[in-house]
mmCIF file of C-alpha atoms and ligand atoms in Angstrom:
data_model
loop_
_atom_site.group_PDB
_atom_site.id
_atom_site.type_symbol
_atom_site.label_atom_id
_atom_site.label_comp_id
_atom_site.label_asym_id
_atom_site.label_seq_id
_atom_site.Cartn_x
_atom_site.Cartn_y
_atom_site.Cartn_z
ATOM 1 C CA MET Y 47 250.109 176.114 96.553
ATOM 2 C CA ARG Y 48 252.709 174.439 98.694
ATOM 3 C CA ALA Y 49 250.914 171.106 98.376
ATOM 4 C CA PHE Y 50 250.810 171.612 94.630
ATOM 5 C CA LEU Y 51 254.552 172.283 94.488
ATOM 6 C CA ARG Y 52 255.243 169.194 96.545
ATOM 7 C CA THR Y 53 253.191 167.071 94.161
ATOM 8 C CA VAL Y 54 255.075 168.491 91.216
ATOM 9 C CA SER Y 55 258.462 167.782 92.716
ATOM 10 C CA ILE Y 56 257.495 164.259 93.760
ATOM 11 C CA SER Y 57 256.237 163.366 90.333
ATOM 12 C CA THR Y 58 259.372 164.838 88.745
ATOM 13 C CA THR Y 59 261.524 162.663 90.978
ATOM 14 C CA VAL Y 60 259.543 159.542 90.182
ATOM 15 C CA PHE Y 61 259.808 160.354 86.500
ATOM 16 C CA LEU Y 62 263.593 160.788 86.618
ATOM 17 C CA VAL Y 63 264.115 157.665 88.672
ATOM 18 C CA SER Y 64 261.931 155.461 86.517
ATOM 19 C CA LEU Y 65 263.235 156.739 83.187
ATOM 20 C CA PRO Y 66 266.261 154.457 82.568
ATOM 21 C CA SER Y 67 264.439 151.156 82.889
ATOM 22 C CA ALA Y 68 261.429 152.452 80.980
ATOM 23 C CA GLN Y 69 263.758 153.353 78.123
ATOM 24 C CA ALA Y 70 265.553 150.067 78.265
ATOM 25 C CA GLN Y 71 262.298 148.249 77.662
ATOM 26 C CA THR Y 72 261.500 150.270 74.579
ATOM 27 C CA GLY Y 73 264.925 150.119 72.925
ATOM 28 C CA ASN Y 74 264.742 149.377 69.230
ATOM 29 C CA VAL Y 75 267.192 146.693 68.089
ATOM 30 C CA ALA Y 76 267.283 147.721 64.418
ATOM 31 C CA ALA Y 77 267.921 151.359 65.254
ATOM 32 C CA GLY Y 78 270.535 150.232 67.765
ATOM 33 C CA GLU Y 79 272.317 148.178 65.112
ATOM 34 C CA ARG Y 80 272.613 151.248 62.892
ATOM 35 C CA LEU Y 81 273.931 153.349 65.780
ATOM 36 C CA PHE Y 82 276.371 150.599 66.746
ATOM 37 C CA LYS Y 83 278.304 151.301 63.526
ATOM 38 C CA LYS Y 84 279.847 154.195 65.454
ATOM 39 C CA CYS Y 85 281.022 151.800 68.149
ATOM 40 C CA LEU Y 86 282.412 149.365 65.546
ATOM 41 C CA ILE Y 87 285.281 151.731 64.854
ATOM 42 C CA CYS Y 88 286.725 150.525 68.155
ATOM 43 C CA HIS Y 89 284.635 147.502 69.200
ATOM 44 C CA ALA Y 90 284.191 144.215 67.339
ATOM 45 C CA GLU Y 91 281.024 142.139 67.231
ATOM 46 C CA SER Y 92 282.931 138.885 67.350
ATOM 47 C CA VAL Y 93 283.986 137.417 70.664
ATOM 48 C CA ASP Y 94 287.676 137.048 70.059
ATOM 49 C CA GLU Y 95 288.504 140.243 68.278
ATOM 50 C CA ALA Y 96 289.745 143.256 70.187
ATOM 51 C CA ARG Y 97 290.200 146.507 68.322
ATOM 52 C CA ARG Y 98 291.052 149.714 70.153
ATOM 53 C CA GLY Y 99 288.425 148.573 72.619
ATOM 54 C CA PRO Y 100 287.359 145.100 73.802
ATOM 55 C CA SER Y 101 284.706 142.928 72.140
ATOM 56 C CA LEU Y 102 281.240 143.851 73.407
ATOM 57 C CA VAL Y 103 279.768 140.393 72.856
ATOM 58 C CA GLY Y 104 277.976 139.409 76.064
ATOM 59 C CA ILE Y 105 278.622 142.807 77.656
ATOM 60 C CA VAL Y 106 275.144 143.246 79.171
ATOM 61 C CA GLY Y 107 275.287 141.799 82.675
ATOM 62 C CA ARG Y 108 279.065 141.251 82.573
ATOM 63 C CA LYS Y 109 281.565 142.630 85.046
ATOM 64 C CA ALA Y 110 283.563 145.634 83.809
ATOM 65 C CA GLY Y 111 287.034 145.021 82.429
ATOM 66 C CA VAL Y 112 287.042 141.241 81.942
ATOM 67 C CA ALA Y 113 286.867 140.485 78.167
ATOM 68 C CA ASP Y 114 289.536 137.914 77.270
ATOM 69 C CA GLY Y 115 292.638 139.224 75.611
ATOM 70 C CA TYR Y 116 292.098 142.943 76.132
ATOM 71 C CA PRO Y 117 294.552 144.977 78.243
ATOM 72 C CA TYR Y 118 292.144 147.340 79.978
ATOM 73 C CA SER Y 119 293.112 150.650 81.552
ATOM 74 C CA GLU Y 120 293.928 150.700 85.241
ATOM 75 C CA ALA Y 121 290.690 152.649 85.764
ATOM 76 C CA MET Y 122 288.460 150.038 84.100
ATOM 77 C CA ARG Y 123 290.133 147.126 85.892
ATOM 78 C CA ALA Y 124 289.715 148.930 89.195
ATOM 79 C CA ALA Y 125 286.032 149.620 88.454
ATOM 80 C CA GLY Y 126 285.440 145.916 87.777
ATOM 81 C CA ALA Y 127 287.340 144.915 90.901
ATOM 82 C CA ALA Y 128 285.204 147.357 92.893
ATOM 83 C CA GLY Y 129 282.081 145.568 91.652
ATOM 84 C CA LEU Y 130 280.945 147.471 88.539
ATOM 85 C CA VAL Y 131 278.656 145.229 86.482
ATOM 86 C CA TRP Y 132 277.302 146.434 83.141
ATOM 87 C CA ASP Y 133 273.583 146.277 83.768
ATOM 88 C CA GLU Y 134 271.459 148.506 81.569
ATOM 89 C CA ASP Y 135 271.576 151.544 83.842
ATOM 90 C CA GLU Y 136 275.363 151.408 84.255
ATOM 91 C CA LEU Y 137 275.816 150.952 80.503
ATOM 92 C CA ALA Y 138 273.547 153.907 79.783
ATOM 93 C CA ALA Y 139 275.594 156.114 82.105
ATOM 94 C CA PHE Y 140 278.896 154.947 80.561
ATOM 95 C CA ILE Y 141 277.773 155.363 76.950
ATOM 96 C CA LYS Y 142 276.474 158.841 77.707
ATOM 97 C CA SER Y 143 279.697 159.934 79.361
ATOM 98 C CA PRO Y 144 282.467 157.348 79.727
ATOM 99 C CA GLN Y 145 284.747 159.688 81.646
ATOM 100 C CA ALA Y 146 282.040 160.679 84.113
ATOM 101 C CA LYS Y 147 281.235 157.014 84.784
ATOM 102 C CA VAL Y 148 284.764 155.571 84.852
ATOM 103 C CA LYS Y 149 287.213 158.398 85.297
ATOM 104 C CA GLY Y 150 290.479 157.667 83.519
ATOM 105 C CA SER Y 151 288.969 155.073 81.154
ATOM 106 C CA TRP Y 152 290.579 154.876 77.730
ATOM 107 C CA MET Y 153 287.176 155.325 76.124
ATOM 108 C CA SER Y 154 286.468 158.963 75.494
ATOM 109 C CA PHE Y 155 283.851 158.544 72.749
ATOM 110 C CA SER Y 156 280.456 159.956 73.685
ATOM 111 C CA GLY Y 157 278.960 160.284 70.217
ATOM 112 C CA VAL Y 158 275.765 158.420 71.117
ATOM 113 C CA SER Y 159 274.177 160.593 73.757
ATOM 114 C CA ARG Y 160 270.430 160.987 73.176
ATOM 115 C CA PRO Y 161 268.514 158.864 75.704
ATOM 116 C CA LYS Y 162 266.560 157.110 72.958
ATOM 117 C CA ASP Y 163 269.707 156.322 70.983
ATOM 118 C CA ILE Y 164 271.408 154.974 74.099
ATOM 119 C CA SER Y 165 268.499 152.653 74.883
ATOM 120 C CA ASP Y 166 268.460 151.482 71.240
ATOM 121 C CA VAL Y 167 272.181 150.672 71.363
ATOM 122 C CA ILE Y 168 271.670 148.756 74.608
ATOM 123 C CA ALA Y 169 268.778 146.822 73.039
ATOM 124 C CA TYR Y 170 271.187 145.836 70.270
ATOM 125 C CA LEU Y 171 273.967 144.936 72.716
ATOM 126 C CA LYS Y 172 271.557 142.571 74.474
ATOM 127 C CA GLN Y 173 271.332 140.594 71.214
ATOM 128 C CA LEU Y 174 275.108 140.275 71.079
ATOM 129 C CA ALA Y 175 275.190 137.412 73.531
ATOM 130 C CA ARG Y 176 277.675 134.619 73.124
HETATM 131 C C1 LIG H 231 287.283 155.695 69.719
HETATM 132 C C2 LIG H 231 287.168 154.333 70.194
HETATM 133 C C3 LIG H 231 285.870 153.912 70.859
HETATM 134 C C4 LIG H 231 284.585 154.073 70.425
HETATM 135 C C5 LIG H 231 284.103 154.762 69.151
HETATM 136 C C6 LIG H 231 283.732 153.412 71.389
HETATM 137 N N1 LIG H 231 284.496 152.871 72.397
HETATM 138 FE FE1 LIG H 231 283.829 151.761 73.983
HETATM 139 N N2 LIG H 231 285.729 151.497 74.618
HETATM 140 C C7 LIG H 231 286.870 151.973 73.978
HETATM 141 C C8 LIG H 231 288.044 151.593 74.725
HETATM 142 C C9 LIG H 231 289.478 151.933 74.355
HETATM 143 C C10 LIG H 231 287.574 150.851 75.835
HETATM 144 C C11 LIG H 231 288.420 150.241 76.958
HETATM 145 C C12 LIG H 231 288.345 151.234 78.104
HETATM 146 C C13 LIG H 231 289.323 151.027 79.235
HETATM 147 O O1 LIG H 231 290.020 149.996 79.311
HETATM 148 O O2 LIG H 231 289.382 151.955 80.044
HETATM 149 C C14 LIG H 231 286.122 150.811 75.738
HETATM 150 C C15 LIG H 231 285.292 150.172 76.654
HETATM 151 C C16 LIG H 231 283.915 150.055 76.532
HETATM 152 C C17 LIG H 231 283.052 149.351 77.444
HETATM 153 C C18 LIG H 231 283.490 148.591 78.694
HETATM 154 C C19 LIG H 231 283.865 147.182 78.240
HETATM 155 C C20 LIG H 231 284.185 146.208 79.337
HETATM 156 O O3 LIG H 231 284.494 145.042 78.992
HETATM 157 O O4 LIG H 231 284.153 146.555 80.524
HETATM 158 C C21 LIG H 231 281.782 149.472 76.972
HETATM 159 C C22 LIG H 231 280.524 148.899 77.585
HETATM 160 C C23 LIG H 231 281.851 150.247 75.751
HETATM 161 N N3 LIG H 231 283.168 150.596 75.529
HETATM 162 C C24 LIG H 231 280.761 150.573 74.971
HETATM 163 C C25 LIG H 231 280.817 151.335 73.807
HETATM 164 C C26 LIG H 231 279.669 151.636 72.983
HETATM 165 C C27 LIG H 231 278.253 151.114 73.224
HETATM 166 C C28 LIG H 231 280.114 152.427 71.966
HETATM 167 C C29 LIG H 231 279.293 153.074 70.874
HETATM 168 C C30 LIG H 231 278.193 153.905 71.339
HETATM 169 C C31 LIG H 231 281.535 152.606 72.139
HETATM 170 N N4 LIG H 231 281.926 151.928 73.265
HETATM 171 C C32 LIG H 231 282.363 153.342 71.299
HETATM 172 C C33 LIG H 231 286.905 152.721 72.828
HETATM 173 C C34 LIG H 231 285.798 153.134 72.098
#
C-alpha cells in the first residue's frame, strides 16, 4: 500500500511538472487568435502601437518590460531588471494570474485562464514575431 501511494504521488508530480511544456506544444494558433481579441482591448498587434498595455509583437522570449515607447509600471521594470524573460512557462503563469506573477503590475486582466486557452494564446503570440 505504501509503495502504491508513493507511485501515485510520484506520477502526479511528474504530470504537474511536465504539463506546461506539453500544453505549449499543442497550442492551437487559430483558437489563440480568437482568444487574443480579449487582449486586443489593451494590446496592439503592431510593433509601434501601445494601447493601455505594450505591443505584444515579439513577446515570446523577450525580457519583461522592454517594449519601445511604453512606460511600464515600477513592478514590471523591476521584474525585467531581475531577469524575468517571457518564455512559455512564465507567460502562462502571467496570463493566468498577472498579479500573482508580477505583484503590482498594471495588468489585472485574467480573463483567459483555462490551461488550454492559455496555451492557445501563447501559440498565437509565437506567430506575432517581428
Ligand atoms: C485591461 C487591459 C489589459 C488586458 C485586457 C490585457 N492586458 Fe496584458 N498588460 C496590460 C498592461 C497595462 C500591461 C503593462 C503592465 C505593467 O507595466 O505592469 C500589460 C502587460 C502584459 C505583458 C508583459 C509585457 C512586457 O513587455 O513585459 C504580457 C505578456 C501581457 N500583458 C499579456 C497579455 C495577454 C496575453 C492578454 C490577453 C489574454 C492580456 N495581456 C490582456 C493590460 C492588459
